[in-house]
mmCIF file of C-alpha atoms in Angstrom:
data_model
loop_
_atom_site.group_PDB
_atom_site.id
_atom_site.type_symbol
_atom_site.label_atom_id
_atom_site.label_comp_id
_atom_site.label_asym_id
_atom_site.label_seq_id
_atom_site.Cartn_x
_atom_site.Cartn_y
_atom_site.Cartn_z
ATOM 1 C CA MET I 1 -0.072 0.288 0.034
ATOM 2 C CA LYS I 2 2.867 2.407 0.956
ATOM 3 C CA SER I 3 4.619 1.661 -2.177
ATOM 4 C CA ARG I 4 1.547 2.302 -3.976
ATOM 5 C CA GLN I 5 1.248 5.219 -2.959
ATOM 6 C CA ARG I 6 4.927 6.874 -2.339
ATOM 7 C CA ILE I 7 4.648 5.704 -6.800
ATOM 8 C CA VAL I 8 1.445 7.820 -6.982
ATOM 9 C CA ALA I 9 3.071 11.011 -5.509
ATOM 10 C CA MET I 10 6.283 10.319 -7.934
ATOM 11 C CA ILE I 11 4.066 10.105 -10.554
ATOM 12 C CA ILE I 12 1.938 13.398 -9.735
ATOM 13 C CA LYS I 13 5.949 15.033 -9.095
ATOM 14 C CA GLU I 14 6.534 14.516 -12.737
ATOM 15 C CA PHE I 15 3.608 15.450 -13.777
ATOM 16 C CA ARG I 16 3.971 19.142 -12.447
ATOM 17 C CA GLN I 17 7.946 19.569 -12.891
ATOM 18 C CA LEU I 18 6.665 18.099 -16.188
ATOM 19 C CA LEU I 19 3.629 21.277 -17.168
ATOM 20 C CA ARG I 20 5.780 23.920 -15.306
ATOM 21 C CA ASP I 21 8.209 22.969 -18.576
ATOM 22 C CA ARG I 22 6.561 24.634 -21.231
ATOM 23 C CA ILE I 23 9.513 24.203 -24.006
ATOM 24 C CA THR I 24 9.749 20.641 -23.241
ATOM 25 C CA LEU I 25 5.858 20.438 -23.405
ATOM 26 C CA THR I 26 5.589 22.443 -26.546
ATOM 27 C CA MET I 27 7.859 20.479 -28.531
ATOM 28 C CA ALA I 28 6.158 16.630 -27.203
ATOM 29 C CA VAL I 29 3.066 18.590 -28.786
ATOM 30 C CA LEU I 30 4.602 20.246 -31.922
ATOM 31 C CA ILE I 31 7.192 18.126 -32.990
ATOM 32 C CA PRO I 32 4.296 14.744 -33.820
ATOM 33 C CA LEU I 33 2.073 17.375 -35.359
ATOM 34 C CA PHE I 34 4.411 19.280 -37.434
ATOM 35 C CA GLN I 35 5.826 15.182 -38.337
ATOM 36 C CA LEU I 36 2.747 14.722 -39.605
ATOM 37 C CA MET I 37 1.937 17.998 -41.114
ATOM 38 C CA LEU I 38 5.102 17.195 -42.877
ATOM 39 C CA TYR I 39 4.223 14.011 -44.448
ATOM 40 C CA GLY I 40 0.994 14.237 -45.335
ATOM 41 C CA TYR I 41 0.422 17.558 -46.734
ATOM 42 C CA ALA I 42 3.864 19.021 -47.723
ATOM 43 C CA ILE I 43 5.884 15.689 -49.057
ATOM 44 C CA ASN I 44 4.841 14.410 -52.339
ATOM 45 C CA THR I 45 6.904 12.484 -54.798
ATOM 46 C CA GLN I 46 5.503 13.138 -57.446
ATOM 47 C CA VAL I 47 7.054 16.613 -59.448
ATOM 48 C CA ARG I 48 5.281 19.484 -60.961
ATOM 49 C CA HIS I 49 5.903 23.318 -61.538
ATOM 50 C CA ILE I 50 9.339 22.627 -62.661
ATOM 51 C CA PRO I 51 10.856 26.043 -63.397
ATOM 52 C CA ILE I 52 11.468 25.624 -67.599
ATOM 53 C CA GLY I 53 13.537 27.465 -70.381
ATOM 54 C CA VAL I 54 12.143 27.701 -73.234
ATOM 55 C CA VAL I 55 14.036 28.893 -77.000
ATOM 56 C CA ASP I 56 11.947 28.002 -79.636
ATOM 57 C CA GLN I 57 14.294 29.201 -82.817
ATOM 58 C CA SER I 58 10.688 27.618 -84.882
ATOM 59 C CA GLY I 59 9.124 31.137 -84.271
ATOM 60 C CA SER I 60 5.758 29.430 -85.490
ATOM 61 C CA ALA I 61 2.107 28.599 -83.845
ATOM 62 C CA PHE I 62 2.737 25.455 -83.898
ATOM 63 C CA GLY I 63 5.812 25.884 -81.095
ATOM 64 C CA ARG I 64 3.455 28.161 -78.768
ATOM 65 C CA LEU I 65 0.645 25.596 -79.210
ATOM 66 C CA LEU I 66 3.634 23.180 -78.490
ATOM 67 C CA VAL I 67 4.760 24.749 -75.450
ATOM 68 C CA GLU I 68 0.869 25.233 -74.559
ATOM 69 C CA SER I 69 0.625 21.421 -74.690
ATOM 70 C CA VAL I 70 3.649 21.337 -72.290
ATOM 71 C CA LYS I 71 2.853 23.758 -69.902
ATOM 72 C CA ALA I 72 -0.533 21.722 -69.829
ATOM 73 C CA THR I 73 1.183 18.498 -68.073
ATOM 74 C CA GLN I 74 1.525 20.731 -65.301
ATOM 75 C CA ILE I 75 5.360 19.038 -65.092
ATOM 76 C CA PRO I 76 7.062 21.952 -66.390
ATOM 77 C CA ARG I 77 5.818 25.874 -64.978
ATOM 78 C CA LEU I 78 7.272 28.286 -67.909
ATOM 79 C CA GLU I 79 9.851 30.623 -66.208
ATOM 80 C CA ALA I 80 11.807 32.315 -69.021
ATOM 81 C CA ALA I 81 12.397 32.454 -72.788
ATOM 82 C CA TYR I 82 15.701 32.314 -74.350
ATOM 83 C CA PRO I 83 16.699 33.827 -77.560
ATOM 84 C CA THR I 84 19.477 31.355 -78.123
ATOM 85 C CA VAL I 85 20.740 27.587 -76.738
ATOM 86 C CA THR I 86 24.358 29.385 -75.459
ATOM 87 C CA GLN I 87 21.851 31.657 -73.046
ATOM 88 C CA ALA I 88 19.491 28.723 -71.841
ATOM 89 C CA LYS I 89 22.564 27.039 -71.063
ATOM 90 C CA GLU I 90 23.892 29.614 -68.320
ATOM 91 C CA ALA I 91 20.457 29.945 -66.901
ATOM 92 C CA LEU I 92 20.756 26.267 -66.020
ATOM 93 C CA LYS I 93 23.858 26.730 -64.783
ATOM 94 C CA GLN I 94 23.070 29.411 -62.591
ATOM 95 C CA GLY I 95 20.072 27.178 -61.288
ATOM 96 C CA ARG I 96 17.273 29.906 -62.495
ATOM 97 C CA VAL I 97 15.622 26.805 -64.390
ATOM 98 C CA GLN I 98 16.080 23.188 -63.951
ATOM 99 C CA ALA I 99 14.745 22.344 -68.126
ATOM 100 C CA VAL I 100 15.352 24.235 -71.202
ATOM 101 C CA LEU I 101 12.982 22.910 -74.170
ATOM 102 C CA VAL I 102 14.809 23.706 -77.533
ATOM 103 C CA LEU I 103 12.279 23.620 -80.332
ATOM 104 C CA PRO I 104 14.001 23.687 -84.100
ATOM 105 C CA LYS I 105 13.849 26.031 -86.781
ATOM 106 C CA ASP I 106 12.193 23.073 -88.993
ATOM 107 C CA LEU I 107 9.751 22.239 -86.212
ATOM 108 C CA THR I 108 6.899 22.423 -88.603
ATOM 109 C CA GLN I 109 8.530 20.084 -91.174
ATOM 110 C CA ARG I 110 9.432 17.403 -88.588
ATOM 111 C CA ALA I 111 5.772 17.264 -87.334
ATOM 112 C CA ALA I 112 4.967 16.944 -90.736
ATOM 113 C CA GLN I 113 7.278 13.877 -91.322
ATOM 114 C CA GLY I 114 6.931 12.064 -87.437
ATOM 115 C CA ARG I 115 10.201 13.043 -86.748
ATOM 116 C CA ILE I 116 11.045 14.256 -83.202
ATOM 117 C CA LEU I 117 10.005 17.299 -82.920
ATOM 118 C CA GLY I 118 12.929 19.035 -80.333
ATOM 119 C CA GLN I 119 15.485 18.676 -77.419
ATOM 120 C CA TRP I 120 15.064 18.707 -72.625
ATOM 121 C CA LEU I 121 18.220 20.261 -71.641
ATOM 122 C CA VAL I 122 18.189 19.068 -68.067
ATOM 123 C CA ASP I 123 19.498 19.314 -64.962
ATOM 124 C CA GLY I 124 20.753 16.292 -63.923
ATOM 125 C CA SER I 125 21.644 16.930 -59.715
ATOM 126 C CA ASP I 126 17.680 16.390 -58.821
ATOM 127 C CA THR I 127 17.226 12.946 -60.285
ATOM 128 C CA LEU I 128 13.503 13.394 -59.357
ATOM 129 C CA VAL I 129 13.533 15.789 -61.358
ATOM 130 C CA SER I 130 15.253 14.510 -64.391
ATOM 131 C CA GLY I 131 12.843 11.694 -64.131
ATOM 132 C CA ALA I 132 9.943 13.392 -64.472
ATOM 133 C CA ILE I 133 11.079 15.927 -67.809
ATOM 134 C CA LYS I 134 11.855 12.375 -69.297
ATOM 135 C CA SER I 135 8.680 10.939 -69.246
ATOM 136 C CA LEU I 136 7.844 14.313 -71.064
ATOM 137 C CA GLN I 137 9.911 11.583 -73.735
ATOM 138 C CA THR I 138 6.620 10.361 -74.946
ATOM 139 C CA MET I 139 3.543 13.138 -74.502
ATOM 140 C CA PRO I 140 1.516 12.392 -77.189
ATOM 141 C CA LEU I 141 0.540 14.871 -80.458
ATOM 142 C CA THR I 142 -3.320 15.717 -79.879
ATOM 143 C CA ASP I 143 -5.556 19.159 -80.398
ATOM 144 C CA PHE I 144 -3.133 20.451 -83.539
ATOM 145 C CA ASP I 145 -4.711 22.544 -86.055
ATOM 146 C CA ILE I 146 -1.847 21.120 -87.883
ATOM 147 C CA PRO I 147 -0.424 18.864 -90.717
ATOM 148 C CA ILE I 148 0.529 15.710 -88.616
ATOM 149 C CA ARG I 149 1.543 12.534 -89.654
ATOM 150 C CA LYS I 150 -0.369 10.143 -88.082
ATOM 151 C CA GLU I 151 2.272 7.853 -87.639
ATOM 152 C CA PRO I 152 3.519 9.406 -84.500
ATOM 153 C CA PRO I 153 7.500 8.583 -83.907
ATOM 154 C CA ALA I 154 8.271 6.403 -80.602
ATOM 155 C CA LYS I 155 9.246 9.901 -78.727
ATOM 156 C CA THR I 156 8.149 13.341 -79.028
ATOM 157 C CA PHE I 157 11.260 14.858 -77.731
ATOM 158 C CA GLU I 158 14.958 13.700 -77.104
ATOM 159 C CA VAL I 159 16.339 14.615 -73.284
ATOM 160 C CA ALA I 160 19.786 15.665 -72.424
ATOM 161 C CA ILE I 161 20.277 14.703 -69.202
ATOM 162 C CA LEU I 162 23.335 17.270 -68.626
ATOM 163 C CA TYR I 163 25.681 17.057 -65.283
ATOM 164 C CA ASN I 164 24.823 13.686 -64.021
ATOM 165 C CA PRO I 165 24.054 11.454 -67.029
ATOM 166 C CA ALA I 166 23.751 8.265 -66.187
ATOM 167 C CA GLN I 167 21.236 10.012 -62.883
ATOM 168 C CA ARG I 168 23.676 7.917 -60.237
ATOM 169 C CA SER I 169 21.601 8.721 -57.365
ATOM 170 C CA ALA I 170 24.763 9.281 -55.216
ATOM 171 C CA VAL I 171 26.243 11.994 -57.543
ATOM 172 C CA SER I 172 23.136 14.336 -55.789
ATOM 173 C CA ILE I 173 22.694 12.214 -52.454
ATOM 174 C CA VAL I 174 26.961 13.121 -51.312
ATOM 175 C CA PRO I 175 26.697 16.742 -51.677
ATOM 176 C CA GLY I 176 23.321 16.608 -49.799
ATOM 177 C CA ILE I 177 24.233 14.871 -46.736
ATOM 178 C CA SER I 178 27.263 17.441 -46.571
ATOM 179 C CA GLY I 179 24.152 19.866 -45.575
ATOM 180 C CA ILE I 180 22.435 17.555 -43.612
ATOM 181 C CA ILE I 181 25.213 16.386 -41.197
ATOM 182 C CA LEU I 182 26.243 19.963 -41.001
ATOM 183 C CA THR I 183 22.595 20.565 -40.287
ATOM 184 C CA MET I 184 22.414 18.225 -37.062
ATOM 185 C CA THR I 185 25.794 18.992 -35.420
ATOM 186 C CA MET I 186 26.087 22.299 -35.814
ATOM 187 C CA ILE I 187 22.319 23.249 -34.678
ATOM 188 C CA MET I 188 23.182 21.003 -31.578
ATOM 189 C CA PHE I 189 26.858 22.232 -30.696
ATOM 190 C CA THR I 190 25.981 25.657 -30.922
ATOM 191 C CA SER I 191 22.247 25.303 -29.346
ATOM 192 C CA SER I 192 23.271 24.287 -25.870
ATOM 193 C CA ALA I 193 26.385 26.156 -25.927
ATOM 194 C CA ILE I 194 24.900 29.174 -23.642
ATOM 195 C CA VAL I 195 23.118 27.205 -22.175
ATOM 196 C CA ARG I 196 25.567 25.078 -20.443
ATOM 197 C CA GLU I 197 27.511 28.141 -19.363
ATOM 198 C CA ARG I 198 24.161 28.653 -17.131
ATOM 199 C CA GLU I 199 23.825 25.705 -15.999
ATOM 200 C CA ARG I 200 27.730 24.962 -14.988
ATOM 201 C CA GLY I 201 27.853 28.986 -13.352
ATOM 202 C CA ASN I 202 30.063 29.787 -16.284
ATOM 203 C CA LEU I 203 26.968 32.945 -16.718
ATOM 204 C CA GLU I 204 27.760 35.110 -13.736
ATOM 205 C CA LEU I 205 31.694 34.910 -14.273
ATOM 206 C CA LEU I 206 30.888 36.036 -18.228
ATOM 207 C CA ILE I 207 28.031 38.990 -16.991
ATOM 208 C CA THR I 208 31.903 40.167 -14.525
ATOM 209 C CA THR I 209 34.050 40.213 -17.500
ATOM 210 C CA PRO I 210 34.561 42.989 -20.238
ATOM 211 C CA ILE I 211 33.920 40.745 -23.766
ATOM 212 C CA HIS I 212 30.853 42.115 -25.460
ATOM 213 C CA PRO I 213 27.591 40.173 -25.665
ATOM 214 C CA LEU I 214 28.438 40.384 -30.307
ATOM 215 C CA GLU I 215 31.784 39.314 -28.679
ATOM 216 C CA LEU I 216 31.316 36.348 -27.218
ATOM 217 C CA MET I 217 29.132 35.362 -30.289
ATOM 218 C CA VAL I 218 30.835 35.510 -32.618
ATOM 219 C CA ALA I 219 34.096 33.597 -30.338
ATOM 220 C CA LYS I 220 31.221 30.837 -29.832
ATOM 221 C CA ILE I 221 31.301 30.216 -33.649
ATOM 222 C CA ILE I 222 34.395 30.187 -34.958
ATOM 223 C CA PRO I 223 35.698 26.655 -33.073
ATOM 224 C CA TYR I 224 32.888 24.713 -34.438
ATOM 225 C CA ILE I 225 33.284 26.283 -37.454
ATOM 226 C CA VAL I 226 36.819 24.021 -37.793
ATOM 227 C CA ILE I 227 35.088 20.867 -37.176
ATOM 228 C CA GLY I 228 32.447 21.907 -39.969
ATOM 229 C CA LEU I 229 35.383 22.539 -42.663
ATOM 230 C CA MET I 230 36.729 19.055 -41.311
ATOM 231 C CA GLN I 231 33.160 17.089 -41.707
ATOM 232 C CA VAL I 232 32.446 18.677 -45.555
ATOM 233 C CA SER I 233 35.926 17.681 -46.509
ATOM 234 C CA ILE I 234 35.512 13.948 -45.177
ATOM 235 C CA ILE I 235 32.175 13.856 -47.246
ATOM 236 C CA LEU I 236 32.983 15.104 -50.332
ATOM 237 C CA GLY I 237 36.558 13.587 -50.657
ATOM 238 C CA VAL I 238 34.872 9.967 -49.522
ATOM 239 C CA GLY I 239 32.322 10.710 -51.343
ATOM 240 C CA HIS I 240 34.205 11.972 -54.608
ATOM 241 C CA VAL I 241 36.776 8.633 -54.465
ATOM 242 C CA LEU I 242 34.171 6.200 -53.104
ATOM 243 C CA PHE I 243 31.018 7.263 -55.048
ATOM 244 C CA ASN I 244 33.162 8.973 -58.041
ATOM 245 C CA VAL I 245 30.810 12.185 -57.557
ATOM 246 C CA PRO I 246 32.603 14.657 -59.875
ATOM 247 C CA ILE I 247 33.645 18.525 -58.660
ATOM 248 C CA ASN I 248 33.149 20.178 -61.391
ATOM 249 C CA GLY I 249 33.658 23.812 -59.208
ATOM 250 C CA SER I 250 36.485 25.358 -58.147
ATOM 251 C CA LEU I 251 37.541 24.147 -54.124
ATOM 252 C CA LEU I 252 37.381 28.450 -53.139
ATOM 253 C CA GLN I 253 33.930 28.665 -54.074
ATOM 254 C CA ILE I 254 32.993 24.967 -52.181
ATOM 255 C CA LEU I 255 35.116 26.475 -49.087
ATOM 256 C CA LEU I 256 33.194 29.624 -49.100
ATOM 257 C CA VAL I 257 29.485 27.844 -49.476
ATOM 258 C CA THR I 258 30.726 25.631 -46.814
ATOM 259 C CA LEU I 259 31.658 29.165 -44.696
ATOM 260 C CA CYS I 260 27.925 30.747 -45.425
ATOM 261 C CA PHE I 261 26.725 28.193 -44.294
ATOM 262 C CA ILE I 262 27.802 26.661 -41.259
ATOM 263 C CA SER I 263 27.677 30.692 -39.895
ATOM 264 C CA ALA I 264 24.397 30.453 -40.515
ATOM 265 C CA SER I 265 23.891 27.363 -38.713
ATOM 266 C CA LEU I 266 26.268 28.064 -35.974
ATOM 267 C CA THR I 267 23.963 31.091 -35.605
ATOM 268 C CA LEU I 268 20.398 29.793 -35.474
ATOM 269 C CA GLY I 269 22.218 27.543 -33.024
ATOM 270 C CA LEU I 270 23.310 30.020 -30.805
ATOM 271 C CA LEU I 271 19.618 32.133 -31.129
ATOM 272 C CA LEU I 272 17.969 29.161 -29.641
ATOM 273 C CA SER I 273 20.725 27.898 -26.768
ATOM 274 C CA THR I 274 19.512 31.713 -25.531
ATOM 275 C CA ILE I 275 15.359 30.574 -26.079
ATOM 276 C CA ALA I 276 16.565 27.388 -24.282
ATOM 277 C CA LYS I 277 16.454 27.016 -19.998
ATOM 278 C CA THR I 278 18.327 23.838 -19.946
ATOM 279 C CA GLN I 279 20.483 21.080 -22.402
ATOM 280 C CA MET I 280 17.194 19.037 -22.341
ATOM 281 C CA GLN I 281 15.396 21.744 -24.671
ATOM 282 C CA ALA I 282 18.389 22.580 -26.550
ATOM 283 C CA MET I 283 18.148 18.823 -28.144
ATOM 284 C CA GLN I 284 14.498 18.936 -28.411
ATOM 285 C CA MET I 285 14.644 22.694 -30.457
ATOM 286 C CA THR I 286 17.005 20.960 -32.921
ATOM 287 C CA VAL I 287 14.940 18.267 -33.700
ATOM 288 C CA PHE I 288 12.179 20.680 -34.268
ATOM 289 C CA ILE I 289 15.148 22.487 -37.112
ATOM 290 C CA LEU I 290 16.433 19.217 -38.185
ATOM 291 C CA LEU I 291 13.512 17.968 -39.192
ATOM 292 C CA PRO I 292 12.225 19.994 -42.160
ATOM 293 C CA SER I 293 15.475 21.089 -43.228
ATOM 294 C CA ILE I 294 16.103 17.290 -43.379
ATOM 295 C CA LEU I 295 12.660 16.994 -45.576
ATOM 296 C CA LEU I 296 11.475 20.684 -47.268
ATOM 297 C CA SER I 297 15.307 21.068 -47.792
ATOM 298 C CA GLY I 298 15.420 19.824 -51.630
ATOM 299 C CA PHE I 299 17.664 17.046 -49.727
ATOM 300 C CA VAL I 300 14.693 14.116 -50.368
ATOM 301 C CA PHE I 301 11.357 15.234 -51.942
ATOM 302 C CA SER I 302 11.925 17.436 -54.710
ATOM 303 C CA TYR I 303 11.348 21.810 -53.864
ATOM 304 C CA ASP I 304 8.895 22.215 -56.945
ATOM 305 C CA ALA I 305 6.464 19.221 -56.122
ATOM 306 C CA MET I 306 5.897 20.783 -52.019
ATOM 307 C CA PRO I 307 2.736 22.922 -52.102
ATOM 308 C CA VAL I 308 3.328 27.272 -51.452
ATOM 309 C CA VAL I 309 3.175 27.193 -47.461
ATOM 310 C CA ALA I 310 5.874 24.281 -47.457
ATOM 311 C CA GLN I 311 8.290 26.001 -49.739
ATOM 312 C CA TRP I 312 7.890 29.405 -47.879
ATOM 313 C CA ILE I 313 9.101 27.163 -44.968
ATOM 314 C CA ALA I 314 11.655 25.935 -46.769
ATOM 315 C CA GLU I 315 13.083 29.268 -47.806
ATOM 316 C CA VAL I 316 13.685 29.976 -44.497
ATOM 317 C CA LEU I 317 16.050 27.083 -43.359
ATOM 318 C CA PRO I 318 19.702 27.631 -43.973
ATOM 319 C CA ALA I 319 19.984 24.166 -45.288
ATOM 320 C CA THR I 320 17.341 25.118 -48.235
ATOM 321 C CA HIS I 321 19.858 27.624 -49.520
ATOM 322 C CA PHE I 322 23.015 25.515 -48.407
ATOM 323 C CA MET I 323 21.413 22.791 -50.585
ATOM 324 C CA ARG I 324 21.175 24.325 -53.993
ATOM 325 C CA MET I 325 24.239 26.046 -53.918
ATOM 326 C CA ILE I 326 26.461 23.316 -52.731
ATOM 327 C CA ARG I 327 24.994 20.919 -55.562
ATOM 328 C CA GLY I 328 25.147 23.578 -58.328
ATOM 329 C CA VAL I 329 28.876 24.311 -57.258
ATOM 330 C CA ILE I 330 30.196 21.054 -57.240
ATOM 331 C CA LEU I 331 27.706 18.892 -59.745
ATOM 332 C CA ARG I 332 27.292 22.699 -62.124
ATOM 333 C CA GLY I 333 30.359 24.158 -62.442
ATOM 334 C CA ALA I 334 28.616 27.656 -60.422
ATOM 335 C CA ASP I 335 29.796 30.348 -58.304
ATOM 336 C CA MET I 336 28.193 31.698 -55.641
ATOM 337 C CA VAL I 337 27.650 35.556 -57.937
ATOM 338 C CA ASP I 338 25.573 33.003 -60.244
ATOM 339 C CA MET I 339 23.445 32.284 -57.458
ATOM 340 C CA TRP I 340 23.703 35.440 -55.353
ATOM 341 C CA PRO I 341 20.205 35.419 -54.171
ATOM 342 C CA ASP I 342 20.879 32.069 -51.566
ATOM 343 C CA THR I 343 24.250 33.742 -50.933
ATOM 344 C CA LEU I 344 22.726 37.261 -50.013
ATOM 345 C CA TRP I 345 20.307 35.040 -47.714
ATOM 346 C CA MET I 346 22.535 33.052 -45.963
ATOM 347 C CA LEU I 347 24.777 36.083 -45.303
ATOM 348 C CA GLY I 348 21.765 37.913 -44.235
ATOM 349 C CA PHE I 349 20.527 35.381 -41.811
ATOM 350 C CA THR I 350 24.195 34.567 -40.179
ATOM 351 C CA VAL I 351 24.546 38.970 -39.582
ATOM 352 C CA ILE I 352 21.065 39.243 -38.500
ATOM 353 C CA GLY I 353 20.892 35.840 -36.499
ATOM 354 C CA ILE I 354 23.984 37.283 -34.688
ATOM 355 C CA CYS I 355 22.357 40.503 -33.665
ATOM 356 C CA VAL I 356 19.588 38.867 -32.003
ATOM 357 C CA ALA I 357 21.318 36.507 -30.328
ATOM 358 C CA ALA I 358 23.869 38.710 -28.859
ATOM 359 C CA LYS I 359 19.941 41.469 -28.266
ATOM 360 C CA ARG I 360 18.946 38.167 -26.391
ATOM 361 C CA PHE I 361 22.022 37.498 -24.319
ATOM 362 C CA SER I 362 21.767 40.876 -23.051
ATOM 363 C CA LYS I 363 18.931 40.911 -22.003
ATOM 364 C CA SER I 364 19.244 37.541 -19.929
ATOM 365 C CA LEU I 365 21.890 39.511 -18.577
ATOM 366 C CA ASP I 366 19.755 42.128 -17.491
#
């Protein structure tokens, strides 16, 4: 009897302690709810609305009808029209479009003779995107008010997959896994940084020192930058040797892109560190950030297949921008200037995040 009373008393004490820890309680509710929303609503394996460009060298009414017919499949989304194939390839390299449809000058004659009508140039760094575009190879030709041979060709379009012609999964996964590993470790390391100082009683000692909060934030992240660079070197080096992943960009660009992402991830971790009261809360917040970073960044599922709301959430996460940048540099040979929107966002996130973390740390001193 007494044993049962002691157990009941302990259960009541644990419940009260849990109810007082509002952050842990909130995470316990939000994490399964967020996962349910991600898997049920945001995750979609059917790729749609891929941003494409068109090079219509025919300038004919049939060419315009054909483009409209391609758009009607809802697989591609027309982003821009380019006058030359060279300009279209440059847009592919910079990541502004993920595929280009090239229609030749003799398009109408090709339709009448039953020949292949045009060619897709596809960015193969995302195998889901290249697979979706390949499904348009045999797109049927219907509802066209021009003479089309009754026996159409087996293929409507040719497809040329650039940067990953064999569509090997390792080629797109290895650069992406570096982003996931860095997200996991960098945020985890720094999210407990301030909390650990508080739990060990070092926070009062730091308050008495002349160090400025901003100086403390910068000093906290620099050692972890070295660790992050070491991790990326291991991942990309082993991936290149064992899985034959090509490295088409310069090592300097890889270094700069990685530094931007590490700084942004560490800043995010520091910001969480100023919110969490215990290391357990810091770990729970890290998991809350890690899940959408894996599922919404384009590492596992295609970014273009997600609903607009999920894309907005993905745009906030540093991992989404890093995924585009590291694949662009390693596979397409692009540089940070080519991908300036992602570069600016990453730098802005880091600067604003450090300032907010320093401000929140100042408040904690008060």
